Coordinates of C-alpha atoms in Angstrom, one line a residue:
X1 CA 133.8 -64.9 -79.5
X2 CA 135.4 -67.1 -82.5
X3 CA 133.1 -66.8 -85.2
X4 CA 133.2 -70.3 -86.2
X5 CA 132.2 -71.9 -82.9
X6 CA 128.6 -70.8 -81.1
X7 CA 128.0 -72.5 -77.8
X8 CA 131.2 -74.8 -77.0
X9 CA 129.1 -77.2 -74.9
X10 CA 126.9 -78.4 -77.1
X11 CA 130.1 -78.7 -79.8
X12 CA 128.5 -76.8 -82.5
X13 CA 130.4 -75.8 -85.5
X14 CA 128.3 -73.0 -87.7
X15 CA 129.4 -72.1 -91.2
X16 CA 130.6 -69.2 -92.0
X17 CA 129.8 -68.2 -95.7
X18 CA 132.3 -65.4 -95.7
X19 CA 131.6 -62.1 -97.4
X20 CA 131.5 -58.8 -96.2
X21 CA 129.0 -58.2 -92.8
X22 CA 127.6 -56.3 -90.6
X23 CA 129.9 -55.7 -88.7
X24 CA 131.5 -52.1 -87.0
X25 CA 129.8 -50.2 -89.9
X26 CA 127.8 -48.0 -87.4
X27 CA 130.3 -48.2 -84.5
X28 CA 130.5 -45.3 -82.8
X29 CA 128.2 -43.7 -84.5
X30 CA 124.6 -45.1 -83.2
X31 CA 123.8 -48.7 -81.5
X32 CA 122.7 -49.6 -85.6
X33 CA 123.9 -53.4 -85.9
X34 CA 126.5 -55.7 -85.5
X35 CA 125.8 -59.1 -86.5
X36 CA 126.9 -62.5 -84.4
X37 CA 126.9 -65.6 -85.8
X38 CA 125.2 -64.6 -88.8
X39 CA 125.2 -65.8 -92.2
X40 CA 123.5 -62.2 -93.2
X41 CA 125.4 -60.5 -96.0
X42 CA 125.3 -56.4 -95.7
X43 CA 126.3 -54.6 -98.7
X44 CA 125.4 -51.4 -100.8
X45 CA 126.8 -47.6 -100.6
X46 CA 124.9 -47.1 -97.7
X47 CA 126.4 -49.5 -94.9
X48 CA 129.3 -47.2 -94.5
X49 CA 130.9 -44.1 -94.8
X50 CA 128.2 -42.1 -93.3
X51 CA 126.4 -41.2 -90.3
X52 CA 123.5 -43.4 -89.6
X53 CA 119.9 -41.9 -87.3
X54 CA 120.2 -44.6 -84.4
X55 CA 117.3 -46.6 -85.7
X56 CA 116.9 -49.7 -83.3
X57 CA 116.1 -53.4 -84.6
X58 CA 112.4 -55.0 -82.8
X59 CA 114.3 -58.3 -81.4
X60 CA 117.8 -58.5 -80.8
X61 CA 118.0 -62.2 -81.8
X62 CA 116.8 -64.3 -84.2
X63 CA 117.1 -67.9 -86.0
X64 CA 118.9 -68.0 -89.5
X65 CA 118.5 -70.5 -92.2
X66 CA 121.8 -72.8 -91.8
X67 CA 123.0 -75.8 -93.5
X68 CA 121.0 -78.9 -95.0
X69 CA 121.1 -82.4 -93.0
X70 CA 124.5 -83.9 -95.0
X71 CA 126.5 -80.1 -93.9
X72 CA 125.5 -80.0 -90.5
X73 CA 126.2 -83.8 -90.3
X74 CA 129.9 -83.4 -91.6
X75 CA 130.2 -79.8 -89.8
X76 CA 129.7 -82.1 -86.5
X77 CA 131.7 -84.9 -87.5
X78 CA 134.5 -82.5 -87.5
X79 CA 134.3 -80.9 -84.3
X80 CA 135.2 -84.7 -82.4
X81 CA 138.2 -83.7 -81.3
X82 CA 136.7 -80.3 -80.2
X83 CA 133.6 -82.8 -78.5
X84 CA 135.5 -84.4 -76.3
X85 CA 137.8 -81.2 -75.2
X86 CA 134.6 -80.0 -73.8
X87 CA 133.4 -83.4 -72.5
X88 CA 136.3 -84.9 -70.8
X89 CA 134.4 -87.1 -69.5
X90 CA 132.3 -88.1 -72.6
X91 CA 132.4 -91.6 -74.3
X92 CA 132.7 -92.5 -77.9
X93 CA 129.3 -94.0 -77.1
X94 CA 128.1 -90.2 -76.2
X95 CA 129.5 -88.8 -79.0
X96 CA 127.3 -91.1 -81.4
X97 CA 124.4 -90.4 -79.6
X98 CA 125.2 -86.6 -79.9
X99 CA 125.4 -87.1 -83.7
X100 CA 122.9 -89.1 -84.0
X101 CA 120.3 -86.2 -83.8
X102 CA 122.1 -85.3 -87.0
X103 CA 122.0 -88.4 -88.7
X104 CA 118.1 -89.0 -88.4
X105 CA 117.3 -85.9 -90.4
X106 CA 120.1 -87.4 -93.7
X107 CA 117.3 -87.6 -96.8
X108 CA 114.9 -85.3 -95.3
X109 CA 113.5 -81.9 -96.7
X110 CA 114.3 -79.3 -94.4
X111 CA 117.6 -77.7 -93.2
X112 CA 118.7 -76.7 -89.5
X113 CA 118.4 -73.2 -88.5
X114 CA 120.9 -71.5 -86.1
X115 CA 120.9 -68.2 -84.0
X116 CA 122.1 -65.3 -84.8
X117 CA 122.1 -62.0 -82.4
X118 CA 122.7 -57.9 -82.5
X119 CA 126.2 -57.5 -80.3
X120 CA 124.7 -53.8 -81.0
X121 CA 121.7 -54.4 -78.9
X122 CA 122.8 -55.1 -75.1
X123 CA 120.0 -57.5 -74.6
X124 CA 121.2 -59.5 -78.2
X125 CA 123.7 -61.8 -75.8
X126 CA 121.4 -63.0 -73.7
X127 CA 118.2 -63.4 -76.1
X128 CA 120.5 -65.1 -78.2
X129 CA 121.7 -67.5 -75.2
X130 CA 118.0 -68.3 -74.4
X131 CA 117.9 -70.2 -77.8
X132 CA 118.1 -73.5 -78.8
X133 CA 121.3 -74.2 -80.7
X134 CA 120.1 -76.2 -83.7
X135 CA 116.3 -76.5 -84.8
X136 CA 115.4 -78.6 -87.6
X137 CA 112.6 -77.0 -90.1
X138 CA 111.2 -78.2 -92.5
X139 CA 110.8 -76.6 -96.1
X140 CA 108.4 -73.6 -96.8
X141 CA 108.5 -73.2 -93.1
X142 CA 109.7 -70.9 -90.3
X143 CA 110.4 -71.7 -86.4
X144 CA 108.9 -69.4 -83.6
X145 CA 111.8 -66.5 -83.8
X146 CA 112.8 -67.5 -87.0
X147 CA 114.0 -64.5 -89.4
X148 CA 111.4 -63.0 -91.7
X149 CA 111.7 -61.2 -94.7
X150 CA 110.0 -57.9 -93.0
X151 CA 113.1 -58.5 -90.2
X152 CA 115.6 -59.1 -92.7
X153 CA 114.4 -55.3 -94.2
X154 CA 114.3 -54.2 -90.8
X155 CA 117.9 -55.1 -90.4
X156 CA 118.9 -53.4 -93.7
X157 CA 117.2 -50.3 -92.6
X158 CA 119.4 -50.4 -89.6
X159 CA 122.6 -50.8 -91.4
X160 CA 121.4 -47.6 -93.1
X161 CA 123.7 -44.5 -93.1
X162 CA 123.8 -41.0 -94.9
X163 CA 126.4 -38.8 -95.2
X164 CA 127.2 -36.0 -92.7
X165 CA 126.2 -32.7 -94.6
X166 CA 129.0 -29.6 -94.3
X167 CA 127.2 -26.4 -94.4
X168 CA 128.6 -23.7 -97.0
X169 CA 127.8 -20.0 -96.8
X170 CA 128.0 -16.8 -98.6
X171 CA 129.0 -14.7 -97.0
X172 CA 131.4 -17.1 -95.4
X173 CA 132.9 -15.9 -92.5
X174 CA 130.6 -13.0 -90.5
X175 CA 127.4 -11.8 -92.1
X176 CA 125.1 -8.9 -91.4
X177 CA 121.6 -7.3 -91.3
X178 CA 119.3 -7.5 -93.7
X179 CA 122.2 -9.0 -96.0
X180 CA 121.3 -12.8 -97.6
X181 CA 123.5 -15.3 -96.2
X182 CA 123.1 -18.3 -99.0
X183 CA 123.6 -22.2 -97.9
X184 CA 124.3 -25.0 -99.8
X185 CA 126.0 -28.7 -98.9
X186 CA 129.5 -29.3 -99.7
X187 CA 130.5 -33.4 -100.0
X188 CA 126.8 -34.6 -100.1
X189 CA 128.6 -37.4 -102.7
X190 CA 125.8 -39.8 -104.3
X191 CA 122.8 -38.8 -103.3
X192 CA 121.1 -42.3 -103.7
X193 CA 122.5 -44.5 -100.6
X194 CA 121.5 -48.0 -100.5
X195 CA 121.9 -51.1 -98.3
X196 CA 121.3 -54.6 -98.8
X197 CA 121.0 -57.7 -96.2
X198 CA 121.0 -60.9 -97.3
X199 CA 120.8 -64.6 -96.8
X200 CA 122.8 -65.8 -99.6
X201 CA 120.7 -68.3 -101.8
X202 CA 117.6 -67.4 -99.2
X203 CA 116.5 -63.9 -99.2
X204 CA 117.4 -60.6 -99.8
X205 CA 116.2 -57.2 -99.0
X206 CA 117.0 -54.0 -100.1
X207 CA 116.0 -50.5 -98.5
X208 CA 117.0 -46.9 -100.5
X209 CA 117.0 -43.0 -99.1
X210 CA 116.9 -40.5 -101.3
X211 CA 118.3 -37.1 -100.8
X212 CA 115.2 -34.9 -101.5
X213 CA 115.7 -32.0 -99.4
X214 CA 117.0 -29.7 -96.9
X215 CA 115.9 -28.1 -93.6
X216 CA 116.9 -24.6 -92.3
X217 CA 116.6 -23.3 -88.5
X218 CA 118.3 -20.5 -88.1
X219 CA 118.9 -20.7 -84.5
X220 CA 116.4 -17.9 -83.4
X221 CA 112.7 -17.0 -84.0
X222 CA 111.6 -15.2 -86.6
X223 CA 111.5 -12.6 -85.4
X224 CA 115.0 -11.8 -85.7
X225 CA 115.9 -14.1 -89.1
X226 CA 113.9 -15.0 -92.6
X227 CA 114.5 -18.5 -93.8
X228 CA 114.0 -19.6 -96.9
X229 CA 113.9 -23.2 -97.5
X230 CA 113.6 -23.8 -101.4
X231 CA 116.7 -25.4 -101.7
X232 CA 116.3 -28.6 -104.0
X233 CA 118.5 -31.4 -102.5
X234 CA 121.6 -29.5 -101.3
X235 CA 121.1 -26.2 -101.2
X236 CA 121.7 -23.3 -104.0
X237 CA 125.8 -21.6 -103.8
X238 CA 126.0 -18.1 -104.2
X239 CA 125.6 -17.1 -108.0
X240 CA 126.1 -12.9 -108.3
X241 CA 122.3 -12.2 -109.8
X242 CA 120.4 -15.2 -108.7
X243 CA 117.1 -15.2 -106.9
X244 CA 117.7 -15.8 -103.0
X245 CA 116.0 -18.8 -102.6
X246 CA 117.9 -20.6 -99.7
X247 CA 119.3 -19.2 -96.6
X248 CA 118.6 -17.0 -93.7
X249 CA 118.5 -13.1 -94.0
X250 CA 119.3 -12.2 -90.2
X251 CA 117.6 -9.0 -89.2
X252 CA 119.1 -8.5 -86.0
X253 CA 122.8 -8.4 -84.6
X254 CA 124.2 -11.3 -82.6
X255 CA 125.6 -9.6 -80.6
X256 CA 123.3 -10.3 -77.8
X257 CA 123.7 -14.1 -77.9
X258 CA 125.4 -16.2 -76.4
X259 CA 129.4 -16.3 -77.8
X260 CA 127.9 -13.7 -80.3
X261 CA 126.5 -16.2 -82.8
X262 CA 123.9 -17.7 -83.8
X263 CA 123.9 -21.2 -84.6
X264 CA 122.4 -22.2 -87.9
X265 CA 121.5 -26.0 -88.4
X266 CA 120.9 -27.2 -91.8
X267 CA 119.8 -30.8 -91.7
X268 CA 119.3 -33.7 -94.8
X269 CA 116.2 -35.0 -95.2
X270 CA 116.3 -38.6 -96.6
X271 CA 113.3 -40.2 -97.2
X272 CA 113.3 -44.2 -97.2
X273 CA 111.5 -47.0 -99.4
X274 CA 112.2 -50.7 -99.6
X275 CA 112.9 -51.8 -102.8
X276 CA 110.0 -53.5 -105.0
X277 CA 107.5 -53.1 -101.9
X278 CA 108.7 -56.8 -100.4
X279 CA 107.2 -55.8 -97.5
X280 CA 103.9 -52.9 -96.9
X281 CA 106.4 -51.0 -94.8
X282 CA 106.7 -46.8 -94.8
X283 CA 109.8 -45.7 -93.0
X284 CA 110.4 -42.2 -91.7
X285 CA 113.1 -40.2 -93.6
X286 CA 116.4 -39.9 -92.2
X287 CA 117.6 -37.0 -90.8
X288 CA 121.2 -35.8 -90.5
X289 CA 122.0 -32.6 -89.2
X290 CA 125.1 -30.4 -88.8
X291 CA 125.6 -26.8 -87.5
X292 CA 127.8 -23.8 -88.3
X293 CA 128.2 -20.3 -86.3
X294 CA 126.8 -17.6 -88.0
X295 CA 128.2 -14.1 -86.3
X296 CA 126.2 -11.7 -87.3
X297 CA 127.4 -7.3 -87.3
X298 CA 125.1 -4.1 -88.0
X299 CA 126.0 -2.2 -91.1
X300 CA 127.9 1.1 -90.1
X301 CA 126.5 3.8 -92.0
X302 CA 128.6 7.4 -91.8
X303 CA 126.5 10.7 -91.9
X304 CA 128.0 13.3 -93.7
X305 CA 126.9 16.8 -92.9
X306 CA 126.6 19.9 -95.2

């Protein structure tokens, strides 16, 4: 769909305020958001790059603050020739009576609102097409489905993504019985993440996650591996001397599991607040896993005789 145009019958031309947006910054990763006919600005370290949790947005469509009575009046001026490619049919005299809606509003407080969908969602086409096109509202005021701040947030938290953690290990490549294997994170990058959504010259909303810590599950019970899980943010790396703090000593031999591994999974734990409390919500960390296979041998001990 051309981003400039929303429904072609009823010859409406929506401003496009340019900027970067929500667009393809989750795709392929989750459902996360992608923003039609939206003047919502996304940005922040945390709209791309990294994996996002799949958290889903309440309503997939929504109406957006859009231009005063004097821009919508010119916007819809300019689409006559684009009018009348749609209406055939139509009649100078239907054209003025199509802007005329327009006209009556030129010196009055308010601005036209304008929907704006998730192409994420697979319902956000057709909520959005159950819409009215234009609504006029007047100031300090919003329409039934008419963005909020707590949505505009909601949408930010959306947009949110972590990176995907690489598990390090010492040792590295096979480990054994009884021996410490240590795990740290490799490429965690800033460990503040950010994103913003915005209605330029409206509102604005900003959620954060924090790296704070790291989860351990050594891919069998405990009966058979000790984990230990204080890691601070990203884990501890080998040093020769060092307390074993974080990672999984394996007390049995894989060799009885299937492919002769076990499969550790270390996941990020992200915990999410909305800047300067703009709205009472508390958000459930993220969580981004990844796994490694961990073989794991017996010690061969030689008994010498006298």
């Amino acid at each position: 769909m051309n981003r400039l145009l929303s429904v072609a019958a009823a010859g409406l031309l929506l401003l496009d305020p340019g900027g970067p947006r929500g667009d393809g910054f989750q795709d392929g990763r989750t459902a996360g958001v992608r923003l039609e006919n939206s003047k919502i600005v996304i940005t922040g370290n945390g709209a791309k790059g990294g994996k996002a949790d799949g958290y889903q947005l309440k309503r997939p469509c929504w109406y957006e603050p859009g231009p005063d009575a004097s821009q919508m009046l010119r916007t819809q001026e300019e689409v006559r020739a684009y009018w009348f490619r749609m209406h055939p049919d139509g009649t100078e005299e239907q054209f003025q009576t199509f802007l005329k809606q327009f006209k009556d509003k030129i010196g009055k407080p308010g601005r036209w609102w304008t929907p704006a969908y998730n192409e994420a969602d697979a319902r956000g086409r057709a909520c959005w097409g159950g819409l009215d096109q234009f609504v006029w509202v007047p100031p300090g005021t919003t329409p039934p489905a008419g963005i909020t701040l707590a949505e505009l947030v909601e949408i930010a938290r959306a947009a949110l993504t972590v990176p995907e953690p690489r598990i390090k290990l010492n040792p590295d490549v096979k480990s054994y019985v009884n021996l410490p294997t240590w795990v740290w994170l490799e490429g965690v990058g800033e460990t503040t993440r950010s994103v913003t959504a915005s209605i330029p010259g409206i509102m604005s909303a900003t959620v954060t996650a924090s790296l704070e810590d790291i989860k351990i599950d050594a891919g069998t019970s405990a009966d058979r591996a000790e984990v230990r899980e204080e890691c601070g943010a990203s884990g501890l790396p080998y040093r020769k001397g060092a307390e074993f703090t974080c990672g999984v000593r394996y007390l049995r031999a894989s060799i009885d599991q299937p492919r002769e591994v076990y499969v550790l999974t270390v996941t990020t734990v992200w915990p999410v607040e909305v800047e300067d409390d703009v709205v009472p919500f508390a958000y459930d960390p993220v969580e981004v896993g990844a796994t490694r296979d961990v073989p794991v041998g017996e010690v061969q001990s030689t008994v010498r005789r006298p």
